[in-house]
XYZ file of C-alpha atoms in Angstrom:
774
model
C 112.377 -2.908 -29.875
C 111.830 -3.166 -33.616
C 108.410 -1.715 -34.497
C 108.707 -2.854 -38.107
C 108.726 -6.314 -36.614
C 105.763 -5.391 -34.367
C 103.743 -4.281 -37.352
C 103.791 -7.778 -38.825
C 103.961 -9.889 -35.663
C 100.199 -10.045 -35.168
C 98.451 -12.213 -32.628
C 96.739 -15.146 -34.428
C 93.013 -15.588 -33.811
C 92.550 -18.788 -35.696
C 94.382 -21.212 -37.891
C 91.284 -21.917 -39.999
C 91.422 -19.818 -43.224
C 87.747 -20.452 -43.997
C 86.741 -19.213 -40.555
C 88.855 -16.089 -40.973
C 87.259 -15.319 -44.351
C 83.819 -15.759 -42.728
C 84.781 -13.330 -39.925
C 86.076 -10.828 -42.444
C 82.747 -10.958 -44.290
C 80.899 -10.589 -40.966
C 82.861 -7.494 -40.016
C 82.152 -5.931 -43.380
C 78.481 -6.799 -42.988
C 78.415 -5.002 -39.653
C 79.758 -1.913 -41.308
C 77.636 -1.880 -44.439
C 74.223 -3.078 -43.217
C 71.812 -0.128 -43.482
C 69.406 0.606 -40.631
C 66.264 -0.200 -42.636
C 67.609 -3.560 -43.682
C 68.953 -4.293 -40.215
C 65.562 -3.827 -38.590
C 63.449 -5.000 -41.540
C 62.230 -8.143 -39.799
C 61.231 -6.202 -36.711
C 59.483 -3.500 -38.719
C 57.644 -6.024 -40.906
C 56.558 -8.180 -37.976
C 55.398 -5.184 -35.968
C 53.424 -3.765 -38.891
C 51.856 -7.168 -39.550
C 50.682 -7.365 -35.953
C 49.382 -3.767 -36.096
C 47.424 -4.336 -39.300
C 45.980 -7.542 -37.868
C 44.604 -5.685 -34.864
C 43.385 -2.796 -37.041
C 41.339 -5.279 -39.038
C 39.599 -6.384 -35.861
C 38.931 -2.823 -34.687
C 37.589 -1.707 -38.088
C 35.228 -4.684 -38.218
C 36.788 -6.518 -41.187
C 36.797 -9.639 -39.003
C 36.251 -10.405 -35.357
C 38.774 -11.839 -32.917
C 36.611 -13.159 -30.128
C 39.459 -13.460 -27.613
C 40.028 -9.692 -27.852
C 36.352 -9.091 -27.109
C 36.660 -11.426 -24.122
C 39.692 -9.510 -22.876
C 37.854 -6.216 -23.335
C 34.999 -7.520 -21.254
C 37.391 -8.476 -18.477
C 38.991 -5.009 -18.594
C 35.569 -3.332 -18.665
C 34.534 -5.258 -15.563
C 37.791 -4.364 -13.815
C 37.361 -0.639 -14.563
C 33.753 -0.814 -13.427
C 34.662 -2.435 -10.097
C 37.605 -0.067 -9.650
C 35.589 3.117 -10.081
C 32.072 2.285 -8.851
C 31.134 4.386 -5.799
C 29.978 1.418 -3.666
C 27.399 3.551 -1.899
C 23.751 2.765 -1.165
C 21.177 4.739 -3.145
C 18.136 5.094 -0.869
C 16.065 6.840 -3.546
C 15.217 3.413 -4.908
C 14.040 0.610 -2.626
C 13.495 -3.030 -3.471
C 10.429 -4.799 -2.098
C 11.615 -8.354 -1.967
C 9.578 -11.473 -2.591
C 12.018 -13.298 -0.358
C 11.966 -16.593 1.528
C 10.470 -14.849 4.546
C 7.588 -13.464 2.474
C 6.890 -16.830 0.890
C 6.887 -18.464 4.311
C 4.383 -15.953 5.726
C 2.171 -15.218 2.716
C 2.383 -18.446 0.761
C 3.919 -19.731 -2.439
C 4.235 -17.445 -5.418
C 2.180 -16.257 -7.247
C 0.157 -14.779 -4.414
C -3.550 -14.179 -4.538
C -4.326 -10.924 -6.257
C -6.246 -9.629 -3.232
C -2.962 -9.699 -1.339
C -1.263 -7.945 -4.255
C -4.010 -5.323 -4.234
C -3.577 -4.898 -0.489
C 0.164 -4.408 -1.064
C -0.383 -1.701 -3.693
C -2.943 0.112 -1.567
C -0.733 0.028 1.504
C 2.323 1.269 -0.405
C 0.493 4.336 -1.672
C -1.906 4.990 1.227
C 0.255 4.180 4.270
C 3.801 4.489 2.980
C 3.209 7.197 0.359
C 5.766 5.880 -2.128
C 6.427 8.000 -5.177
C 6.489 5.345 -7.900
C 5.940 1.583 -8.050
C 7.317 -0.896 -10.554
C 6.702 -4.624 -10.866
C 9.681 -6.691 -12.001
C 7.345 -9.678 -12.315
C 4.854 -10.704 -14.987
C 1.224 -11.214 -13.923
C 0.079 -13.175 -16.933
C -2.375 -15.726 -15.441
C -5.838 -14.927 -14.003
C -6.315 -15.536 -10.284
C -9.133 -18.060 -9.643
C -8.154 -18.854 -6.092
C -11.204 -17.075 -4.607
C -13.607 -19.735 -6.000
C -15.739 -17.064 -7.693
C -15.622 -18.873 -11.007
C -16.966 -22.045 -9.407
C -19.747 -20.138 -7.694
C -20.696 -18.463 -10.949
C -20.691 -21.846 -12.705
C -23.160 -23.240 -10.172
C -25.352 -20.227 -10.696
C -25.430 -20.914 -14.413
C -26.289 -24.599 -14.046
C -27.389 -26.397 -10.872
C -28.507 -23.311 -8.946
C -29.644 -21.116 -11.779
C -33.201 -21.002 -10.408
C -32.145 -20.164 -6.866
C -32.585 -16.405 -6.776
C -31.289 -16.083 -3.264
C -28.056 -17.847 -4.267
C -27.646 -15.735 -7.391
C -28.159 -12.546 -5.364
C -25.554 -13.645 -2.838
C -23.020 -14.430 -5.551
C -23.609 -11.095 -7.193
C -23.145 -9.323 -3.879
C -19.879 -11.164 -3.141
C -18.389 -10.877 -6.656
C -16.593 -7.546 -6.141
C -14.762 -8.947 -3.111
C -14.009 -12.298 -4.757
C -12.854 -10.979 -8.116
C -9.224 -10.650 -7.032
C -7.989 -9.604 -10.494
C -10.424 -6.690 -10.545
C -9.367 -5.763 -7.028
C -5.746 -5.687 -8.162
C -6.568 -3.740 -11.354
C -8.544 -1.266 -9.276
C -5.543 -0.775 -6.968
C -3.427 0.164 -9.996
C -5.948 2.589 -11.410
C -4.822 6.219 -11.348
C -1.549 5.475 -9.610
C 2.056 5.695 -10.934
C 2.598 1.996 -11.463
C 4.804 0.455 -14.155
C 4.364 -3.203 -15.090
C 7.157 -5.244 -16.498
C 7.027 -7.763 -19.314
C 9.539 -9.757 -21.312
C 10.462 -10.012 -24.967
C 10.950 -13.426 -26.577
C 11.567 -15.332 -29.791
C 9.772 -18.153 -31.553
C 6.351 -18.091 -29.910
C 3.051 -16.236 -30.159
C 2.825 -13.281 -27.823
C 0.659 -13.731 -24.774
C -0.907 -11.194 -22.449
C -0.885 -7.492 -23.107
C 1.917 -4.960 -23.487
C 1.692 -1.188 -23.602
C 1.588 0.842 -26.751
C 4.964 1.380 -28.506
C 6.776 4.584 -27.611
C 8.044 5.139 -31.161
C 6.773 4.084 -34.539
C 8.756 2.950 -37.558
C 8.739 6.510 -38.909
C 11.093 7.627 -36.133
C 14.014 5.773 -37.757
C 12.937 5.766 -41.358
C 15.862 5.673 -43.761
C 18.334 4.591 -41.110
C 19.800 1.133 -40.736
C 20.107 0.700 -36.978
C 20.772 -2.741 -35.480
C 18.061 -2.695 -32.807
C 17.443 -5.557 -30.457
C 14.652 -7.230 -32.423
C 12.107 -9.695 -31.042
C 9.346 -11.828 -32.526
C 7.202 -12.312 -29.437
C 6.609 -11.222 -25.867
C 5.125 -12.265 -22.556
C 2.818 -9.618 -21.092
C 0.429 -9.070 -18.197
C -3.310 -9.565 -18.131
C -4.912 -6.917 -20.352
C -6.935 -5.423 -17.485
C -3.745 -4.941 -15.467
C -1.869 -3.273 -18.296
C -4.858 -1.060 -19.027
C -5.075 0.025 -15.399
C -1.329 0.677 -14.966
C 0.215 3.973 -16.011
C 2.748 2.249 -18.206
C 4.975 -0.722 -18.837
C 8.435 -1.663 -19.962
C 10.345 -4.771 -20.975
C 12.997 -6.238 -18.701
C 14.908 -8.239 -21.314
C 18.636 -7.558 -20.985
C 21.101 -8.783 -23.581
C 23.744 -11.090 -22.088
C 27.204 -10.827 -23.587
C 29.041 -13.855 -24.918
C 30.153 -14.770 -21.404
C 26.581 -14.648 -20.102
C 27.118 -11.480 -18.086
C 24.573 -8.639 -18.106
C 26.296 -5.395 -19.045
C 23.727 -3.837 -21.367
C 19.972 -3.421 -21.550
C 18.219 -2.334 -24.781
C 16.398 0.881 -23.969
C 14.417 0.442 -27.179
C 13.406 -3.011 -28.392
C 11.951 -3.588 -31.843
C 8.798 -5.667 -32.290
C 6.783 -5.634 -35.525
C 8.242 -2.361 -36.824
C 7.523 -0.532 -33.584
C 9.727 0.302 -30.638
C 9.090 -0.481 -26.980
C 10.894 1.035 -24.023
C 12.778 -0.756 -21.281
C 11.321 -1.147 -17.798
C 13.894 1.222 -16.261
C 13.262 3.859 -18.931
C 9.508 3.626 -18.377
C 10.085 4.149 -14.649
C 12.169 7.254 -15.224
C 9.681 8.663 -17.734
C 6.907 8.147 -15.198
C 8.926 10.164 -12.693
C 9.219 12.963 -15.254
C 5.487 12.967 -16.143
C 5.988 10.786 -19.227
C 7.821 13.079 -21.636
C 8.263 11.841 -25.220
C 11.400 9.971 -26.276
C 13.507 11.857 -28.815
C 16.334 9.876 -30.456
C 19.633 11.754 -30.817
C 21.780 11.081 -33.876
C 24.798 13.287 -33.176
C 26.348 15.371 -35.936
C 25.097 14.205 -39.277
C 27.163 14.399 -42.438
C 26.152 16.631 -45.307
C 24.394 13.675 -46.863
C 22.467 12.947 -43.667
C 23.700 9.345 -43.603
C 24.967 9.096 -40.039
C 22.837 6.169 -38.891
C 23.792 5.524 -35.260
C 21.666 6.671 -32.334
C 23.951 8.178 -29.717
C 21.421 9.109 -27.029
C 17.752 9.290 -26.116
C 16.382 12.632 -24.908
C 13.530 13.151 -22.456
C 12.474 16.805 -22.722
C 10.772 18.151 -19.613
C 9.806 21.543 -18.260
C 12.883 21.477 -16.010
C 15.256 20.650 -18.832
C 16.226 17.762 -21.071
C 17.564 14.458 -19.762
C 20.018 12.835 -22.170
C 20.613 9.100 -21.829
C 23.654 7.696 -23.712
C 23.190 4.554 -25.810
C 25.474 2.523 -28.024
C 25.052 1.531 -31.652
C 22.402 -1.062 -30.740
C 20.466 1.521 -28.693
C 21.409 -0.337 -25.536
C 22.551 1.337 -22.323
C 25.503 0.120 -20.285
C 24.358 -0.687 -16.766
C 26.166 1.702 -14.371
C 26.522 -0.673 -11.450
C 27.109 1.439 -8.368
C 28.374 -1.444 -6.253
C 27.990 -5.071 -5.402
C 24.617 -6.602 -4.535
C 22.567 -4.764 -1.878
C 23.472 -1.354 -3.214
C 19.837 -0.437 -2.556
C 17.711 -0.879 0.578
C 15.847 -4.197 0.590
C 12.554 -4.691 2.456
C 10.657 -7.924 2.777
C 7.117 -7.667 1.426
C 5.964 -9.652 4.438
C 7.201 -6.788 6.646
C 5.434 -4.248 4.430
C 2.106 -6.038 4.644
C 2.474 -6.607 8.379
C 3.279 -2.907 8.986
C 6.665 -3.771 10.453
C 8.310 -0.987 8.501
C 8.114 2.648 9.503
C 6.283 4.783 6.931
C 9.168 7.260 6.669
C 11.443 4.497 5.443
C 9.481 4.234 2.176
C 7.945 7.672 1.883
C 8.754 9.343 -1.441
C 10.745 6.345 -2.664
C 10.851 4.607 -6.010
C 9.772 1.073 -5.147
C 10.575 -1.990 -7.251
C 8.823 -5.286 -6.560
C 11.170 -8.149 -7.334
C 12.548 -11.355 -5.943
C 15.832 -12.665 -4.593
C 14.444 -16.145 -4.032
C 16.586 -18.566 -6.096
C 13.571 -20.727 -6.953
C 11.866 -17.857 -8.797
C 14.788 -17.651 -11.242
C 15.474 -13.910 -11.363
C 19.225 -14.273 -10.702
C 21.675 -12.772 -13.181
C 25.399 -12.937 -13.843
C 26.895 -9.444 -13.835
C 30.340 -7.831 -13.683
C 29.807 -7.267 -9.956
C 28.550 -10.702 -9.023
C 28.006 -14.122 -10.510
C 24.671 -14.322 -8.697
C 22.959 -10.938 -8.779
C 19.348 -9.992 -8.296
C 17.736 -9.071 -11.607
C 15.596 -6.337 -10.049
C 18.769 -4.566 -8.902
C 19.924 -4.342 -12.525
C 16.910 -2.131 -13.223
C 17.553 -0.150 -10.043
C 21.099 0.623 -11.220
C 19.813 1.811 -14.590
C 17.245 4.086 -12.904
C 19.953 5.589 -10.696
C 22.269 6.005 -13.674
C 19.643 7.866 -15.694
C 18.799 10.149 -12.782
C 22.473 10.848 -11.994
C 23.754 10.993 -15.577
C 26.367 8.286 -14.919
C 25.568 5.951 -17.805
C 28.706 5.471 -19.891
C 28.786 6.549 -23.511
C 30.026 4.205 -26.191
C 29.178 5.855 -29.534
C 29.770 4.160 -32.824
C 32.632 6.500 -33.718
C 34.570 5.223 -30.695
C 36.125 2.728 -33.109
C 37.695 5.633 -35.014
C 39.237 6.899 -31.771
C 40.521 3.429 -31.001
C 42.000 3.167 -34.519
C 43.867 6.459 -34.093
C 45.266 5.508 -30.681
C 46.265 2.086 -31.973
C 48.096 3.531 -34.985
C 49.898 6.085 -32.809
C 50.909 3.503 -30.227
C 51.975 1.009 -32.890
C 54.070 3.561 -34.782
C 55.849 4.617 -31.612
C 56.698 1.079 -30.573
C 57.469 -0.374 -33.999
C 59.873 2.340 -35.074
C 61.186 3.303 -31.632
C 61.874 -0.096 -30.133
C 64.665 -1.434 -32.360
C 66.780 1.578 -31.367
C 66.475 0.970 -27.637
C 68.473 -1.126 -25.218
C 66.488 -3.718 -23.236
C 66.355 -1.394 -20.225
C 65.224 1.604 -22.248
C 62.777 -0.532 -24.202
C 61.282 -1.776 -20.940
C 61.032 1.733 -19.521
C 59.528 2.987 -22.798
C 56.999 0.147 -22.739
C 55.998 0.940 -19.180
C 55.654 4.612 -20.114
C 53.494 3.839 -23.172
C 51.485 1.281 -21.206
C 50.893 3.768 -18.403
C 49.851 6.413 -20.911
C 47.455 4.041 -22.687
C 45.815 2.919 -19.459
C 45.784 6.465 -18.060
C 44.121 7.928 -21.155
C 41.580 5.119 -21.173
C 40.754 5.634 -17.487
C 40.572 9.419 -17.963
C 37.998 8.999 -20.737
C 36.104 6.528 -18.526
C 36.113 8.582 -15.354
C 35.863 12.155 -16.585
C 34.172 11.964 -19.996
C 32.012 8.888 -19.247
C 33.358 7.305 -22.406
C 33.974 3.583 -22.817
C 37.038 3.082 -24.953
C 38.219 -0.468 -25.654
C 41.636 -1.139 -24.183
C 42.354 -4.772 -25.009
C 43.749 -4.118 -28.517
C 46.156 -1.471 -27.240
C 47.353 -3.671 -24.382
C 47.709 -6.617 -26.726
C 49.678 -4.529 -29.221
C 51.980 -3.075 -26.569
C 52.647 -6.388 -24.819
C 53.059 -8.331 -28.064
C 55.479 -5.839 -29.560
C 57.461 -5.769 -26.316
C 57.626 -9.574 -26.068
C 58.473 -9.887 -29.744
C 61.256 -7.309 -29.611
C 62.712 -8.723 -26.422
C 62.531 -12.272 -27.771
C 63.973 -11.236 -31.109
C 66.739 -9.366 -29.374
C 67.460 -12.339 -27.130
C 67.266 -15.202 -29.578
C 68.265 -13.515 -32.842
C 70.309 -10.425 -32.115
C 72.143 -12.154 -29.265
C 73.724 -14.325 -31.932
C 74.941 -11.218 -33.743
C 76.052 -9.834 -30.406
C 78.075 -12.972 -29.690
C 79.655 -12.648 -33.093
C 80.350 -9.001 -32.456
C 81.825 -9.805 -29.050
C 83.978 -12.478 -30.636
C 85.328 -9.941 -33.116
C 86.133 -7.192 -30.625
C 86.071 -8.871 -27.211
C 89.734 -9.863 -27.169
C 90.803 -6.259 -27.745
C 88.219 -4.046 -26.083
C 87.042 -3.985 -22.435
C 83.775 -5.885 -21.887
C 81.861 -2.736 -20.931
C 82.844 -1.131 -24.235
C 81.915 -4.239 -26.175
C 78.504 -4.090 -24.507
C 78.123 -0.472 -25.540
C 79.264 -1.217 -29.073
C 76.866 -4.122 -29.433
C 73.908 -1.800 -28.867
C 74.715 -0.030 -32.123
C 77.000 -2.364 -34.064
C 76.541 -0.615 -37.408
C 78.595 2.283 -35.999
C 81.673 0.105 -35.587
C 83.798 -1.659 -38.123
C 86.985 -3.631 -38.327
C 87.657 -2.339 -41.801
C 90.819 -0.248 -42.184
C 90.502 3.533 -41.777
C 92.547 6.593 -40.879
C 91.973 8.104 -37.445
C 93.632 10.290 -34.826
C 94.538 7.863 -32.041
C 96.998 7.387 -29.190
C 99.229 4.347 -28.979
C 101.103 2.966 -25.947
C 104.099 0.625 -25.872
C 105.529 -0.884 -22.701
C 108.503 -3.184 -22.253
C 110.231 -4.839 -19.290
C 113.813 -3.624 -18.886
C 116.426 -6.365 -18.639
C 113.883 -9.050 -19.316
C 116.465 -11.347 -20.901
C 118.552 -11.349 -17.715
C 115.434 -11.986 -15.579
C 114.245 -14.865 -17.774
C 117.636 -16.566 -17.870
C 117.656 -16.914 -14.080
C 114.213 -18.559 -13.808
C 112.668 -21.944 -14.505
C 110.089 -22.018 -17.342
C 107.108 -22.501 -15.005
C 108.336 -19.677 -12.775
C 108.762 -17.414 -15.781
C 105.307 -18.283 -17.089
C 103.796 -17.474 -13.671
C 105.689 -14.196 -13.513
C 104.564 -13.087 -16.958
C 100.973 -14.102 -16.315
C 100.904 -12.026 -13.140
C 102.617 -9.063 -14.792
C 100.538 -9.039 -17.989
C 97.293 -9.548 -16.039
C 98.019 -6.584 -13.767
C 98.918 -4.332 -16.702
C 95.932 -5.453 -18.780
C 93.516 -4.625 -15.977
C 94.810 -1.053 -15.965
C 94.595 -0.733 -19.778
C 90.995 -1.951 -19.840
C 90.062 0.160 -16.858
C 90.769 3.273 -18.918
C 88.949 2.174 -22.123
C 92.102 1.007 -23.867
C 92.070 -1.421 -26.795
C 94.553 -4.170 -26.131
C 96.443 -4.771 -29.390
C 98.831 -7.555 -28.568
C 101.417 -9.049 -26.263
C 104.860 -9.519 -27.751
C 106.773 -11.499 -25.187
C 107.034 -9.120 -22.245
C 105.927 -6.119 -24.323
C 102.403 -4.704 -24.423
C 100.844 -2.659 -27.213
C 97.559 -0.826 -26.731
C 95.781 2.126 -28.253
C 92.884 4.485 -27.555
C 90.195 6.015 -29.772
C 89.175 2.900 -31.721
C 86.982 1.036 -32.249
C 85.040 3.213 -29.768
C 85.549 6.941 -30.248
C 87.298 8.541 -27.298
C 87.767 12.333 -27.375
C 90.209 12.019 -24.430
C 92.248 9.187 -25.863
C 95.595 10.934 -25.153
C 94.706 11.701 -21.568
C 93.437 8.178 -20.935
C 96.633 6.682 -22.306
C 98.780 8.880 -19.976
C 96.636 8.018 -16.939
C 96.981 4.354 -17.909
C 100.780 4.660 -18.031
C 100.948 6.321 -14.624
C 98.737 3.620 -13.095
C 100.747 0.864 -14.804
C 103.849 2.152 -13.033
C 101.979 2.169 -9.712
C 100.573 -1.325 -10.383
C 104.104 -2.550 -11.071
C 105.351 -1.115 -7.784
C 102.574 -2.983 -5.974
C 103.404 -6.193 -7.867
C 107.113 -5.838 -7.121
C 106.435 -5.909 -3.388
C 104.763 -9.282 -3.857
C 107.551 -10.559 -6.113
C 110.357 -9.509 -3.765
C 108.525 -11.008 -0.781
C 108.637 -14.449 -2.422
C 112.196 -14.137 -3.687
C 111.525 -13.176 -7.319
C 113.353 -10.260 -8.910
C 111.667 -6.851 -9.128
C 110.893 -5.470 -12.573
C 111.091 -2.074 -14.258
C 109.214 -1.037 -17.357
C 109.500 1.742 -19.876
C 106.423 3.192 -21.519
C 106.239 5.209 -24.708
C 103.092 7.064 -25.803
C 102.402 8.964 -29.000
C 99.357 10.571 -30.566
C 98.802 11.076 -34.263
C 97.047 9.911 -37.409
C 97.197 6.119 -37.775
C 95.649 3.376 -39.867
C 93.438 1.171 -37.701
C 91.598 -1.978 -38.685
C 91.574 -5.741 -39.035
C 94.773 -6.492 -40.930
C 96.705 -9.565 -41.873
C 96.075 -12.652 -43.956
C 93.351 -15.283 -44.061
C 95.500 -17.280 -41.647
C 96.364 -14.569 -39.161
C 94.620 -11.332 -38.471
C 94.702 -8.646 -35.825
C 92.797 -5.465 -35.082
C 95.808 -3.169 -34.906
C 97.271 0.209 -35.764
C 100.033 1.136 -38.217
C 101.831 4.263 -39.348
C 104.622 6.727 -38.529
C 102.845 7.820 -35.354
C 102.841 4.211 -34.192
C 106.530 3.758 -34.975
C 107.366 6.931 -33.061
C 105.523 5.586 -30.008
C 107.690 2.487 -30.137
C 110.875 4.596 -30.456
C 109.866 6.658 -27.442
C 109.488 3.522 -25.362
C 112.939 2.322 -26.384
C 114.692 5.506 -25.234
C 113.093 5.719 -21.792
C 115.960 3.715 -20.321
C 118.566 6.129 -21.677
C 116.901 9.047 -19.881
C 116.160 7.030 -16.757
C 112.431 7.820 -16.813
C 109.479 5.454 -16.737
C 107.264 7.206 -19.274
C 107.934 9.335 -22.340
C 105.189 10.946 -24.443
C 105.289 12.865 -27.691
C 104.454 16.562 -28.063
C 101.006 15.936 -29.546
C 100.091 13.686 -26.638
C 101.284 16.297 -24.156
C 99.221 19.019 -25.843
C 96.070 16.928 -25.614
C 96.328 16.465 -21.833
C 95.862 20.052 -20.707
C 95.150 19.266 -17.040
C 98.459 17.469 -16.439
C 102.006 18.633 -15.719
C 104.985 17.406 -17.771
C 108.769 17.592 -17.616
C 110.257 18.314 -21.030
C 112.991 15.730 -21.531
C 114.683 16.560 -24.845
C 114.390 17.309 -28.530
C 115.144 14.072 -30.361
C 115.485 12.843 -33.891
C 114.720 9.132 -33.898
C 115.717 6.702 -36.631
C 113.479 7.080 -39.669
C 112.361 10.643 -38.822
C 113.882 13.815 -40.262
C 112.065 16.312 -38.054
C 113.050 16.519 -34.369
C 110.294 15.975 -31.827
C 109.968 17.208 -28.269
C 109.549 14.466 -25.699
C 108.031 14.789 -22.224
C 107.658 12.893 -18.979
C 104.155 13.114 -17.387
C 104.364 13.859 -13.685
C 100.712 13.997 -12.606
C 97.643 16.178 -12.539
C 97.763 19.857 -11.793
C 97.313 20.510 -8.111
C 98.683 17.108 -7.117
C 102.423 17.967 -7.162
C 104.143 19.275 -4.055
C 105.711 22.704 -3.884
C 109.160 21.056 -3.775
C 108.380 19.156 -6.977
C 107.100 22.267 -8.718
C 110.278 24.155 -7.686
C 112.458 21.317 -8.957
C 110.516 21.301 -12.239
C 111.033 25.028 -12.726
C 114.780 24.730 -12.017
C 115.010 21.829 -14.447
C 113.363 23.758 -17.263
C 115.744 26.686 -16.679
C 118.689 24.312 -16.816
C 117.380 22.807 -20.040
C 116.988 26.312 -21.504
C 120.583 27.199 -20.579
C 121.745 23.894 -22.078
C 120.096 24.663 -25.424
C 121.511 28.222 -25.338
C 125.010 26.690 -24.833
C 125.353 28.244 -21.384
C 127.255 25.236 -20.245
C 128.461 26.519 -16.878
C 125.064 27.812 -15.791
C 123.371 24.678 -16.981
C 125.889 22.407 -15.255
C 125.663 24.336 -11.998
C 121.851 24.038 -12.000
C 122.061 20.361 -12.818
C 124.573 19.829 -10.039
C 122.124 21.341 -7.541
C 119.340 19.181 -8.897
C 121.516 16.107 -8.702
C 122.051 16.772 -4.995
C 118.244 16.643 -4.558
C 118.019 13.399 -6.545
C 121.387 11.640 -6.597
C 119.871 8.645 -8.369
C 118.471 10.675 -11.281
C 119.807 9.326 -14.560
C 118.350 12.353 -16.397
C 120.423 14.913 -14.515
C 123.583 12.795 -14.808
C 123.023 12.331 -18.567
C 122.826 16.057 -19.226
C 125.950 16.744 -17.122
C 127.794 14.129 -19.194
C 126.643 15.855 -22.402
C 127.732 19.281 -21.113
C 131.142 17.911 -20.198
C 131.520 16.485 -23.687
C 130.372 19.714 -25.386
C 132.789 21.748 -23.299
C 135.596 19.649 -24.782
C 134.105 19.341 -28.249
C 131.472 22.030 -28.916
C 128.558 21.123 -31.158
C 128.121 22.423 -34.699
C 126.970 26.042 -35.036
C 123.639 24.756 -36.448
C 123.000 22.680 -33.327
C 119.695 23.593 -31.612
C 119.692 21.061 -28.786
C 118.555 18.028 -30.806
C 119.715 14.548 -29.844
C 119.908 12.066 -32.677
C 119.225 8.343 -32.242
C 120.436 6.028 -34.964
C 119.107 2.811 -33.484
C 115.608 1.503 -32.987
């Protein structure tokens, strides 16, 4: 076989010169494209998304859909972690349908309300009472006002009538009866804040004046009006508080302002007033956290209630609102019908020492709220949850500097994903995303559960999911095009699994010419001309397709790069374009398996009447030039050089020695776990220096004792041959020939010895055989 001819007989990939020039430019681009430029679009897009989300977090602008998502996540965390237990410290006295049916329509006569208050404290011995209703209108149902009017006009001269009216007045003045029932007892009245109208009724004195927050710009919940109770009721009660929650944009109640601003003064919430009453009404002390050296930290972080037993600290957000710590779904507190209370159908011990809240669950009285734990939720239970949260210290903290924490986490997450993702395969990118996502959610839940902090999570989830989707989409729609181009360039030479690996990091591979230490393999069918002459064209084509397919499978199995087919010949190499530290070993294993694959194929061929085939394989390792070489019309990714030519020469002399595989000395030295038979020292055409050639026999430990003994006897015979001990060498070869009568190698050396015995070699002869043909 003429390897000079092989070097220029390259397999054409296209007959379109323009397409070949384009491919050449593409291969050079793969080699020269720097990492930063390669991933510039990904980096820029990721940073743009990150900066967009940072603008929302820092308050430069507001993205309402992120706030909506955060509310959904907040509700999910709340439902996931709430204890769902009943707190029997607080009971709800319900103005329910049963009570309205027995007592009458609301509002009830104040004498009944007075009877209720008296019974709660005198029979049931409750600890604290709060009214989640407004008693703003006077009660004239007793008719006292009419009787007094008659006494001032028609019956003003009837002294007996006037005396009777005066005597009955204390029992008929229901409002005074109710006010008297409140007097000296721990009762908190509720009222509401409003906008756009003149305040009516009476509200308690503010708990803090404008001086408490002087010099600080705090965005309080500010109101222009209110709806209070009758002045005599508020004066008789021990305190009062507003029950005006602030619905979020979705209408759900998550927060209640603990301090509401009205006319430069500050009024406490109903729940806060209840808790203060429990603690003997300590003062409210705003907490501002750690102030800067200039004293300009404006946000209130908590409200303190100092008592003799210690200080209660209630977390608030930047608007001085408290997040409602819902402990469960509706009915997380014991409910008792007021009708049952008035009718003494409840055991005293059920209410003794309890915090009682008077409220309503009757839909017609319109105290139903939308909350994270229910679309229809009793408003009085919102206050109950706040009271429990203050007593238990379970109100979540959302300080103003939480945005700084969110910014830091967002920047860290974004940097990891933006600069880590382009380097990852889809599987690794997915696993990395899941890991980062798990970490983000885990950290957020840890702050929520163990530090009672509320950290927004929507921006992080949006960043992580968006970057993942973008990178996967970019990789699929954009980089897949480059991958197809890359596969087109290398796919016809390299096994698919190696092309897949190469496409993950294409900048590491190039079709440009370079020098490299590689291993080349040549195989050729012996006597192919004779075989082809005896077959029809279609039969020959079928035979070659079967043969080349079987051999190619073996080459690709062992990471070989298929160079070309030249008729019945195959050329392949190892170590490029994918580096392979064991390229020599892989080439030898391939050759051994090619011989076995041919034996399997021959059984099929003989069974159908086709001739069996034999092949010779030559393998050599050395420095070669590898790359995409040729013209604009024809190109091939191939190898060239003296080491390549020697591999071809070794294949051509396999038939003369009667062996299936011959490898060069460098190849043999690279495969240290295999056993070889040294064949000869040869000087092939075009080479001045002789080279040792070897036949690979198999892996160490796989050869039989008989084969190892034969190998040792052969090497001794070869040694005697080179030392010109003709008789000893011939005798050893004769014994070996008896073991293997069909061995061409043993017969060849006996022929040489016979010739040298007649005509001895030159004195300078060192056992080298010279070949003058290719």
